[in-house]
XYZ file of C-alpha atoms in Angstrom:
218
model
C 9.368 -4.838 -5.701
C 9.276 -7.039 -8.887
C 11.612 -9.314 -7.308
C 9.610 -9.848 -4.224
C 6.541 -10.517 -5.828
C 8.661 -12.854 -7.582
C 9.609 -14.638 -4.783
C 5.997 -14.828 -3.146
C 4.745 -16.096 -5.825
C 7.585 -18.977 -6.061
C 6.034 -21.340 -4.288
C 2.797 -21.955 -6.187
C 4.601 -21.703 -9.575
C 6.955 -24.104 -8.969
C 4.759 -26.807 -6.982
C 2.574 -26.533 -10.374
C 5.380 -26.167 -12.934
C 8.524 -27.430 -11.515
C 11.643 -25.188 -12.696
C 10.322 -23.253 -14.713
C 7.835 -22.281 -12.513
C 10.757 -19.708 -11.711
C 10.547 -17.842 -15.010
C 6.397 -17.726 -14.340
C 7.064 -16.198 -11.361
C 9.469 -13.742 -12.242
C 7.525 -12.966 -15.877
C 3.567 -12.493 -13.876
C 5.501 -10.359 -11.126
C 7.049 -7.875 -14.215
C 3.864 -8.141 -15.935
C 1.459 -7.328 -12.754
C 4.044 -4.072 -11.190
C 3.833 -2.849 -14.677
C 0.149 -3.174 -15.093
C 0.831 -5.122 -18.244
C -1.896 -7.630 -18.003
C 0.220 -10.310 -20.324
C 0.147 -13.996 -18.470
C 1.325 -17.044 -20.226
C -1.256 -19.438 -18.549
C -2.074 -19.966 -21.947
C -1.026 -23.901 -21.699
C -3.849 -24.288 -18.983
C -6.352 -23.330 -21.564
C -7.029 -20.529 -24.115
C -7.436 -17.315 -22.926
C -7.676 -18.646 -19.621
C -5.493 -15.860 -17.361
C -4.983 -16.368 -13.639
C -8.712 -18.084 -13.749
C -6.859 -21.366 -12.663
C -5.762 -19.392 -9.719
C -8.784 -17.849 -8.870
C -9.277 -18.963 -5.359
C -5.759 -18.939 -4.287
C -5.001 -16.048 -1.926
C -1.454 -15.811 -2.434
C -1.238 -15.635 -5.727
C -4.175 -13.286 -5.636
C -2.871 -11.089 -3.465
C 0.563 -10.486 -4.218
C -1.100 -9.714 -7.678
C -3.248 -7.440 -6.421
C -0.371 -5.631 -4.490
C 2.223 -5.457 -7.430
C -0.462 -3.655 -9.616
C -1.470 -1.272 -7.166
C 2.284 -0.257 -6.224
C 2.994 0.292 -9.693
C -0.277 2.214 -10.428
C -0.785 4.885 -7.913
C 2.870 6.727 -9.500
C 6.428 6.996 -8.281
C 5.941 10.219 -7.147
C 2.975 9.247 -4.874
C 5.489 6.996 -3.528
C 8.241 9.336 -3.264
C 5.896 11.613 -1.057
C 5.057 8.291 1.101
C 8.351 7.685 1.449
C 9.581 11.513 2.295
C 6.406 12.483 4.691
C 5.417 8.277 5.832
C 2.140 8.922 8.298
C 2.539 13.013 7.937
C -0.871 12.943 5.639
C -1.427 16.431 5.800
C 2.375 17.035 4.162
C 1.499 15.538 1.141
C 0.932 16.988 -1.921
C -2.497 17.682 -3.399
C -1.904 15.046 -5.879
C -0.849 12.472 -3.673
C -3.919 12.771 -1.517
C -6.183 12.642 -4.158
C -4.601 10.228 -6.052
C -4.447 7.966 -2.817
C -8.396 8.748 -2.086
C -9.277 7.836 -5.463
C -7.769 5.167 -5.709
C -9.067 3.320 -2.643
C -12.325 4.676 -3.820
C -12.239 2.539 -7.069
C -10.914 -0.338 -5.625
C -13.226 -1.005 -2.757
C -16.339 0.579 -4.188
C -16.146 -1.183 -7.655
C -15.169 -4.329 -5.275
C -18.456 -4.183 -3.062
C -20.553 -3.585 -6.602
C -18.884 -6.755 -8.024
C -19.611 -8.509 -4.898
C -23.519 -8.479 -5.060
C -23.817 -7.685 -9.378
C -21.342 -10.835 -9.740
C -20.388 -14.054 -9.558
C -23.329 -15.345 -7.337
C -22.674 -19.222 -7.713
C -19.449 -18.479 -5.604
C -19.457 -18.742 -1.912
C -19.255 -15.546 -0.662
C -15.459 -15.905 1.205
C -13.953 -16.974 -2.460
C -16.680 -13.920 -3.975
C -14.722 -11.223 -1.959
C -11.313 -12.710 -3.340
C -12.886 -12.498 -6.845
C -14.586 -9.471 -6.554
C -11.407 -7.367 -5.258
C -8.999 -8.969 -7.964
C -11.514 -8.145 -10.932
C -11.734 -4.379 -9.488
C -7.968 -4.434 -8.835
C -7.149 -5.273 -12.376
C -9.635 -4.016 -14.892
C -7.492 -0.593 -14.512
C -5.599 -1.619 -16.911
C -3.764 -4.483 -15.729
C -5.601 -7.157 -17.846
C -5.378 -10.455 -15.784
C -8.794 -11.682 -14.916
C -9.990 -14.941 -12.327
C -13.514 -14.352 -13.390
C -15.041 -16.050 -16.625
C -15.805 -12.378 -17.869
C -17.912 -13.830 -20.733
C -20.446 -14.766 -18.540
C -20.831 -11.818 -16.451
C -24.029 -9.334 -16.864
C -24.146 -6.644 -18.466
C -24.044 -4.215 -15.153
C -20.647 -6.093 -14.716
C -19.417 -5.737 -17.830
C -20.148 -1.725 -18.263
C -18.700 -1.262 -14.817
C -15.384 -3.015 -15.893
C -15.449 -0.289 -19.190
C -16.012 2.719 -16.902
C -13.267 1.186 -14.714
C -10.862 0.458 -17.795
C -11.603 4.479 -18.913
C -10.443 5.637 -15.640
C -6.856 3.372 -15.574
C -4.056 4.206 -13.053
C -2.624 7.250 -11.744
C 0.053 10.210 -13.242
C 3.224 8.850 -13.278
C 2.501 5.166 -13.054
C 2.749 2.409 -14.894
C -0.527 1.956 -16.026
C -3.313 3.867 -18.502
C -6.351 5.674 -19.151
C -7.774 9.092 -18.342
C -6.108 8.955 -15.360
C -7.204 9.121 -11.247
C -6.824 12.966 -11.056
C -8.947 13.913 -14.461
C -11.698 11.867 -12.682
C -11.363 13.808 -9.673
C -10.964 17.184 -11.289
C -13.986 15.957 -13.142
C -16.097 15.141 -10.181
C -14.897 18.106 -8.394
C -16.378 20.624 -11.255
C -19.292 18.547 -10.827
C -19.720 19.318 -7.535
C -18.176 23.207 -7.403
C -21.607 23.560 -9.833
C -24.089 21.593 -7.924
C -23.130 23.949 -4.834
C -23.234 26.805 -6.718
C -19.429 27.598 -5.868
C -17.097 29.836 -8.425
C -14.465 27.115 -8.685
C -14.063 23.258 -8.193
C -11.822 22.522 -4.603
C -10.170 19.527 -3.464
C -8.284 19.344 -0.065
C -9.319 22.714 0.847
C -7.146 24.229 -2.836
C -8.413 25.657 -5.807
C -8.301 23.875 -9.032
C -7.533 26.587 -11.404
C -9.027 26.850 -14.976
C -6.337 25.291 -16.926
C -6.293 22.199 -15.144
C -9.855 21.988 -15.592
C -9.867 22.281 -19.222
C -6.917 19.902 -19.595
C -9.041 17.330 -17.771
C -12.391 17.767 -19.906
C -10.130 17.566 -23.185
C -8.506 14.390 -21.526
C -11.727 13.073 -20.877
C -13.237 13.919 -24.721
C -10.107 12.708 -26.215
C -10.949 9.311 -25.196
């Protein structure tokens, strides 16, 4: 996976860096799958991340794809790979952790989108709202200037940051499934039911508590 990304992102590196636009490639491609967040666009200006690249779809994309794949957890993508389409096969942590996570990356997206960034035009907007949802969970690239974003932006990007990846994955945080075990307990006591579901199963006590220590912990 880190070696395709690579080779997407060949192109641009090397038209703007010549050989060793190679090692950028390979180096942002590790660094995005692994939800790193460490870029060496330095030499384009301090602190400056993939802002220089803000606009450009490939590089954008393939981004966005490397740190999702390595987020949502090898074994998410072991049951993908073991089930494909046969949803209802899948474990109860692969579903949720494959609901939640399009959850926070469109919803988040479509926030950024009308909170953010209103001097862009709205085509480049969507590009630079998805990539800023996309990789404040932990990643750490940015293609926004996120010093001058509001303060609704800004504490959005925190609550994002809390949350991180998923189990298993490559990235941080409390986690995709304390979130949902979270907002299912939420829920169970709102509908006056004896214990949070998800998927139709039970979330027994234990997990529960893990998940509110989790969550208190950080």
């Amino acid at each position: 996976i880190e070696l395709l990304g690579a080779l997407a992102m060949l192109p641009v590196f090397c038209h703007d860096y010549g050989w060793r636009g190679i090692w950028m490639a390979v180096f942002h491609s590790i660094s995005a799958f692994c939800n790193a967040g460490i870029d060496l666009l330095g030499v384009r200006g301090a602190y400056s991340s993939l802002t220089s690249y803000a606009y450009d779809p490939l590089i954008n994309l393939v981004i966005i794809l490397l740190i999702v794949i390595g987020g949502i957890g090898f074994l998410t993508w072991d049951d993908i790979y073991r089930n494909r389409h046969h949803i209802s096969r899948y474990r109860m942590q692969s579903k949720v952790i494959l609901s939640y996570s399009l959850a926070l990356i469109f919803i988040p997206a479509i926030l950024f989108f009308f909170l953010e960034f209103q001097d862009i035009p709205a085509g480049k907007r969507i590009l630079v709202s998805l990539f800023q949802s996309v990789t404040t969970r932990t990643a750490g690239f940015n293609t926004a200037d996120l010093s001058s974003m509001r303060e609704s932006g800004q504490l959005l990007m925190i609550l994002l940051m809390l949350v991180g990846g998923s189990p298993g994955s490559t990235a941080g945080g409390i986690k995709t499934t304390t979130l949902a075990v979270l907002i299912s307990c939420a829920t169970a006591v709102f509908a006056r039911k004896d214990s949070p579901e998800m998927f139709k199963r039970r979330i027994i006590p234990d997990i529960v508590a893990t998940a509110i220590a989790i969550f208190f912990m950080y």
